[in-house]
């Protein structure tokens, strides 16, 4: 399979790239930090791996780059948009950056991917959203809002694919807590998964062509509970 992972330098994206590379797939890895992309590529000297440095916040350039990558490497069967940021106690500038990367950057690629697969006659698009998509929190409303946007956008693409028979699978991955650079400074985390365990479960959900998958699986129970909670009760928990 030909796979591109947007945001594969660290954490979940990197573990997912390592998993797919070790399974023999042809993987294109991307992110802002070229040296980390090259280090990952060099750790698998016998595999076909392509690297591309990109900042998803630069939407126009990113869309042009992905098109070029698809033309150069014979297309993609699976496109995984994993790039995302979250800032503890975000300033206004950091809130806007979160929107630029997690929401605007996501649409820049997801819209391209959908049109690409439509022309190709099918494919699978995967977005890494979050359990945070389900409800908001007092700590990072901007982060929750971007993930709710991402999950809603993917639901819309799924409905579009069904309605117009585009044969495009859209999988919404919603991790709970995963031990990565993004969560390093977090306190009070529970049910924390290693990125390797998360990657295994994500790859399984992708292969099963799930609509929505909670990572790890037990978070589905928390998601159901959170959806049901009235806001006054949610306020007491936080
Ligand atoms: N860890 C968790 O508990 C958790 C829970 C729920 C959801 N998630 C989601 O999972 C995804 C991966 O997060 P992670 O925990 O693995 O964190 P991470 O280790 O910080 O990884 C984030 C990845 O996104 C890339 N990225 C960030 N901004 C980018 C940009 N502007 N352009 C291109 N790439 C960019 C990073 O690469 P560069 O910095 O090199 O660009 C890196 O590869 C995120 O979408 C996050 O919201 C994580």
CSV table of N, CA and C in Angstrom, one decimal, residues 32-124:
chain,number,residue,atom,x,y,z
A,32,UNK,N,7.4,19.3,10.0
A,32,UNK,CA,8.2,20.5,9.8
A,32,UNK,C,9.7,20.2,10.1
A,33,UNK,N,10.0,19.2,10.9
A,33,UNK,CA,11.4,19.0,11.3
A,33,UNK,C,12.1,18.0,10.4
A,34,UNK,N,12.9,18.5,9.4
A,34,UNK,CA,13.5,17.7,8.4
A,34,UNK,C,14.5,16.6,9.0
A,35,UNK,N,15.2,17.1,10.0
A,35,UNK,CA,16.2,16.1,10.6
A,35,UNK,C,15.5,14.9,11.2
A,36,UNK,N,14.4,15.1,11.8
A,36,UNK,CA,13.7,13.9,12.4
A,36,UNK,C,13.1,13.0,11.3
A,37,UNK,N,12.7,13.6,10.2
A,37,UNK,CA,12.2,12.8,9.1
A,37,UNK,C,13.3,12.0,8.5
A,38,UNK,N,14.5,12.6,8.3
A,38,UNK,CA,15.7,11.9,7.8
A,38,UNK,C,16.1,10.8,8.7
A,39,UNK,N,16.1,11.1,10.0
A,39,UNK,CA,16.5,10.1,11.0
A,39,UNK,C,15.6,8.8,11.0
A,40,UNK,N,14.3,9.1,10.8
A,40,UNK,CA,13.4,8.0,10.7
A,40,UNK,C,13.6,7.2,9.5
A,41,UNK,N,13.8,7.9,8.4
A,41,UNK,CA,14.1,7.2,7.1
A,41,UNK,C,15.4,6.4,7.2
A,42,UNK,N,16.4,6.9,7.8
A,42,UNK,CA,17.7,6.2,7.9
A,42,UNK,C,17.6,5.0,8.8
A,43,UNK,N,16.6,5.0,9.7
A,43,UNK,CA,16.6,3.8,10.6
A,43,UNK,C,15.9,2.6,9.9
A,44,UNK,N,15.5,2.8,8.6
A,44,UNK,CA,15.0,1.7,7.8
A,44,UNK,C,15.7,1.7,6.5
A,45,UNK,N,17.0,1.3,6.4
A,45,UNK,CA,17.7,1.5,5.2
A,45,UNK,C,17.2,0.6,4.0
A,46,UNK,N,16.5,-0.5,4.4
A,46,UNK,CA,16.1,-1.4,3.3
A,46,UNK,C,14.7,-1.1,2.8
A,47,UNK,N,14.0,-0.1,3.3
A,47,UNK,CA,12.6,0.2,2.9
A,47,UNK,C,12.5,1.4,2.0
A,48,UNK,N,11.5,1.4,1.2
A,48,UNK,CA,11.2,2.6,0.4
A,48,UNK,C,10.4,3.7,1.2
A,49,UNK,N,11.1,4.7,1.6
A,49,UNK,CA,10.5,5.8,2.4
A,49,UNK,C,10.7,7.1,1.7
A,50,UNK,N,9.7,7.9,1.6
A,50,UNK,CA,9.9,9.3,1.1
A,50,UNK,C,9.7,10.3,2.2
A,51,UNK,N,10.4,11.4,2.1
A,51,UNK,CA,10.2,12.4,3.2
A,51,UNK,C,9.9,13.7,2.5
A,52,UNK,N,9.1,14.5,3.2
A,52,UNK,CA,8.8,15.9,2.7
A,52,UNK,C,8.6,16.8,3.9
A,53,UNK,N,9.3,17.9,3.9
A,53,UNK,CA,9.2,18.9,5.0
A,53,UNK,C,8.0,19.8,4.6
A,54,UNK,N,7.1,19.9,5.5
A,54,UNK,CA,6.0,20.9,5.2
A,54,UNK,C,5.4,21.4,6.5
A,55,UNK,N,4.8,22.6,6.4
A,55,UNK,CA,4.1,23.2,7.5
A,55,UNK,C,2.6,23.3,7.1
A,56,UNK,N,1.7,22.5,7.7
A,56,UNK,CA,0.4,22.4,7.2
A,56,UNK,C,-0.4,23.8,7.4
A,57,UNK,N,0.2,24.7,8.2
A,57,UNK,CA,-0.5,26.0,8.3
A,57,UNK,C,-0.4,26.8,7.0
A,58,UNK,N,0.6,26.5,6.2
A,58,UNK,CA,0.8,27.1,4.9
A,58,UNK,C,0.0,26.2,3.9
A,59,UNK,N,-1.3,26.5,3.9
A,59,UNK,CA,-2.3,25.6,3.2
A,59,UNK,C,-2.0,25.5,1.7
A,60,UNK,N,-1.8,26.6,1.0
A,60,UNK,CA,-1.6,26.6,-0.4
A,60,UNK,C,-0.3,25.8,-0.8
A,61,UNK,N,0.8,26.0,-0.1
A,61,UNK,CA,2.0,25.3,-0.4
A,61,UNK,C,1.9,23.8,-0.1
A,62,UNK,N,1.2,23.5,1.1
A,62,UNK,CA,1.0,22.1,1.4
A,62,UNK,C,0.2,21.3,0.4
A,63,UNK,N,-0.9,22.0,-0.1
A,63,UNK,CA,-1.7,21.3,-1.1
A,63,UNK,C,-0.9,21.1,-2.4
A,64,UNK,N,-0.1,22.0,-2.8
A,64,UNK,CA,0.8,21.9,-4.0
A,64,UNK,C,1.8,20.8,-3.8
A,65,UNK,N,2.4,20.7,-2.5
A,65,UNK,CA,3.4,19.7,-2.2
A,65,UNK,C,2.8,18.3,-2.3
A,66,UNK,N,1.6,18.2,-1.7
A,66,UNK,CA,1.0,16.8,-1.7
A,66,UNK,C,0.7,16.3,-3.1
A,67,UNK,N,0.2,17.3,-3.9
A,67,UNK,CA,-0.1,16.9,-5.3
A,67,UNK,C,1.2,16.4,-6.0
A,68,UNK,N,2.3,17.2,-5.7
A,68,UNK,CA,3.6,16.8,-6.4
A,68,UNK,C,4.0,15.5,-5.9
A,69,UNK,N,3.9,15.2,-4.6
A,69,UNK,CA,4.3,13.9,-4.0
A,69,UNK,C,3.5,12.8,-4.6
A,70,UNK,N,2.2,13.0,-4.8
A,70,UNK,CA,1.3,12.0,-5.4
A,70,UNK,C,1.7,11.7,-6.9
A,71,UNK,N,2.0,12.8,-7.6
A,71,UNK,CA,2.5,12.7,-9.0
A,71,UNK,C,3.8,12.0,-9.1
A,72,UNK,N,4.7,12.3,-8.2
A,72,UNK,CA,6.1,11.8,-8.2
A,72,UNK,C,6.1,10.3,-7.8
A,73,UNK,N,5.4,9.9,-6.8
A,73,UNK,CA,5.5,8.6,-6.2
A,73,UNK,C,4.4,7.6,-6.6
A,74,UNK,N,3.6,7.9,-7.6
A,74,UNK,CA,2.6,7.0,-8.0
A,74,UNK,C,1.3,7.0,-7.2
A,75,UNK,N,1.0,8.0,-6.5
A,75,UNK,CA,-0.3,8.2,-5.8
A,75,UNK,C,-0.3,7.6,-4.4
A,76,UNK,N,-1.4,7.7,-3.8
A,76,UNK,CA,-1.6,7.2,-2.4
A,76,UNK,C,-2.9,6.4,-2.3
A,77,UNK,N,-2.9,5.3,-1.5
A,77,UNK,CA,-4.1,4.6,-1.2
A,77,UNK,C,-4.7,5.0,0.1
A,78,UNK,N,-3.8,5.5,1.0
A,78,UNK,CA,-4.2,5.9,2.4
A,78,UNK,C,-3.5,7.2,2.7
A,79,UNK,N,-4.3,8.1,3.1
A,79,UNK,CA,-3.8,9.5,3.5
A,79,UNK,C,-4.2,9.7,5.0
A,80,UNK,N,-3.2,9.8,5.9
A,80,UNK,CA,-3.4,10.0,7.3
A,80,UNK,C,-3.0,11.4,7.7
A,81,UNK,N,-4.0,12.2,8.2
A,81,UNK,CA,-3.7,13.5,8.7
A,81,UNK,C,-3.6,13.5,10.2
A,82,UNK,N,-2.4,13.5,10.7
A,82,UNK,CA,-2.2,13.4,12.1
A,82,UNK,C,-1.6,14.6,12.8
A,83,UNK,N,-1.1,15.5,11.9
A,83,UNK,CA,-0.5,16.8,12.5
A,83,UNK,C,-1.4,17.5,13.4
A,84,UNK,N,-0.9,17.9,14.5
A,84,UNK,CA,-1.7,18.7,15.4
A,84,UNK,C,-0.9,19.3,16.6
A,85,UNK,N,-1.4,20.3,17.2
A,85,UNK,CA,-0.7,21.0,18.3
A,85,UNK,C,-1.7,21.2,19.4
A,86,UNK,N,-1.2,21.4,20.6
A,86,UNK,CA,-2.0,21.8,21.8
A,86,UNK,C,-1.1,22.5,22.7
A,87,UNK,N,-1.5,23.6,23.2
A,87,UNK,CA,-0.6,24.4,24.1
A,87,UNK,C,-1.3,24.5,25.5
A,88,UNK,N,-0.4,24.2,26.5
A,88,UNK,CA,-1.0,24.4,27.8
A,88,UNK,C,-1.2,25.9,28.1
A,89,UNK,N,-2.3,26.3,28.7
A,89,UNK,CA,-2.6,27.7,29.0
A,89,UNK,C,-2.3,28.6,27.8
A,90,UNK,N,-2.9,28.3,26.7
A,90,UNK,CA,-2.6,29.0,25.4
A,90,UNK,C,-2.8,30.5,25.5
A,91,UNK,N,-1.9,31.3,24.9
A,91,UNK,CA,-2.1,32.7,24.7
A,91,UNK,C,-3.0,32.9,23.6
A,92,UNK,N,-3.4,34.1,23.3
A,92,UNK,CA,-4.3,34.3,22.1
A,92,UNK,C,-3.6,33.9,20.8
A,93,UNK,N,-2.3,34.2,20.7
A,93,UNK,CA,-1.6,33.8,19.5
A,93,UNK,C,-1.5,32.3,19.4
A,94,UNK,N,-1.4,31.6,20.5
A,94,UNK,CA,-1.3,30.1,20.5
A,94,UNK,C,-2.7,29.5,20.1
A,95,UNK,N,-3.7,30.2,20.6
A,95,UNK,CA,-5.1,29.7,20.2
A,95,UNK,C,-5.3,29.8,18.7
A,96,UNK,N,-4.8,30.9,18.1
A,96,UNK,CA,-5.0,31.1,16.7
A,96,UNK,C,-4.1,30.1,15.9
A,97,UNK,N,-2.9,29.8,16.5
A,97,UNK,CA,-2.0,28.8,15.9
A,97,UNK,C,-2.7,27.4,15.9
A,98,UNK,N,-3.3,27.1,17.0
A,98,UNK,CA,-4.0,25.9,17.1
A,98,UNK,C,-5.1,25.7,16.0
A,99,UNK,N,-5.8,26.8,15.8
A,99,UNK,CA,-6.8,26.8,14.8
A,99,UNK,C,-6.2,26.6,13.4
A,100,UNK,N,-5.1,27.4,13.2
A,100,UNK,CA,-4.4,27.4,11.9
A,100,UNK,C,-3.9,26.0,11.5
A,101,UNK,N,-3.4,25.3,12.5
A,101,UNK,CA,-2.8,23.9,12.2
A,101,UNK,C,-3.9,22.8,12.3
A,102,UNK,N,-4.6,22.8,13.4
A,102,UNK,CA,-5.5,21.7,13.6
A,102,UNK,C,-6.8,21.7,12.8
A,103,UNK,N,-7.3,22.9,12.5
A,103,UNK,CA,-8.5,23.0,11.8
A,103,UNK,C,-8.3,23.5,10.3
A,104,UNK,N,-7.7,24.7,10.1
A,104,UNK,CA,-7.5,25.2,8.7
A,104,UNK,C,-6.6,24.2,8.0
A,105,UNK,N,-5.5,23.9,8.7
A,105,UNK,CA,-4.5,23.0,8.1
A,105,UNK,C,-5.1,21.6,7.7
A,106,UNK,N,-6.0,21.1,8.6
A,106,UNK,CA,-6.7,19.9,8.4
A,106,UNK,C,-7.5,19.9,7.1
A,107,UNK,N,-8.3,21.0,7.0
A,107,UNK,CA,-9.2,21.1,5.8
A,107,UNK,C,-8.4,21.2,4.5
A,108,UNK,N,-7.3,22.0,4.6
A,108,UNK,CA,-6.5,22.1,3.4
A,108,UNK,C,-6.1,20.8,2.8
A,109,UNK,N,-5.8,19.8,3.7
A,109,UNK,CA,-5.3,18.5,3.2
A,109,UNK,C,-6.6,17.6,3.0
A,110,UNK,N,-7.5,17.6,3.9
A,110,UNK,CA,-8.7,16.7,3.8
A,110,UNK,C,-9.5,17.0,2.5
A,111,UNK,N,-9.7,18.3,2.2
A,111,UNK,CA,-10.4,18.6,1.0
A,111,UNK,C,-9.7,18.2,-0.2
A,112,UNK,N,-8.3,18.3,-0.2
A,112,UNK,CA,-7.5,17.9,-1.4
A,112,UNK,C,-7.6,16.4,-1.5
A,113,UNK,N,-7.5,15.7,-0.3
A,113,UNK,CA,-7.5,14.2,-0.3
A,113,UNK,C,-8.8,13.7,-0.9
A,114,UNK,N,-9.9,14.3,-0.5
A,114,UNK,CA,-11.3,13.8,-0.9
A,114,UNK,C,-11.4,13.9,-2.5
A,115,UNK,N,-11.0,15.1,-3.0
A,115,UNK,CA,-11.1,15.3,-4.4
A,115,UNK,C,-10.1,14.4,-5.2
A,116,UNK,N,-8.9,14.1,-4.6
A,116,UNK,CA,-7.9,13.2,-5.2
A,116,UNK,C,-8.5,11.8,-5.3
A,117,UNK,N,-9.1,11.3,-4.2
A,117,UNK,CA,-9.7,10.0,-4.2
A,117,UNK,C,-10.9,9.9,-5.1
A,118,UNK,N,-11.6,11.0,-5.2
A,118,UNK,CA,-12.8,11.0,-6.1
A,118,UNK,C,-12.4,10.8,-7.5
A,119,UNK,N,-11.3,11.5,-7.9
A,119,UNK,CA,-10.8,11.3,-9.3
A,119,UNK,C,-10.2,9.9,-9.5
A,120,UNK,N,-9.6,9.4,-8.4
A,120,UNK,CA,-8.9,8.1,-8.5
A,120,UNK,C,-9.9,6.9,-8.5
A,121,UNK,N,-11.1,7.2,-8.0
A,121,UNK,CA,-12.1,6.1,-7.9
A,121,UNK,C,-12.2,5.5,-6.5
A,122,UNK,N,-11.5,6.1,-5.5
A,122,UNK,CA,-11.7,5.5,-4.1
A,122,UNK,C,-10.4,5.7,-3.4
A,123,UNK,N,-10.5,5.4,-2.1
A,123,UNK,CA,-9.3,5.5,-1.2
A,123,UNK,C,-9.7,5.7,0.2
A,124,UNK,N,-8.8,5.8,1.1
A,124,UNK,CA,-9.1,6.0,2.5
A,124,UNK,C,-8.4,7.2,3.1
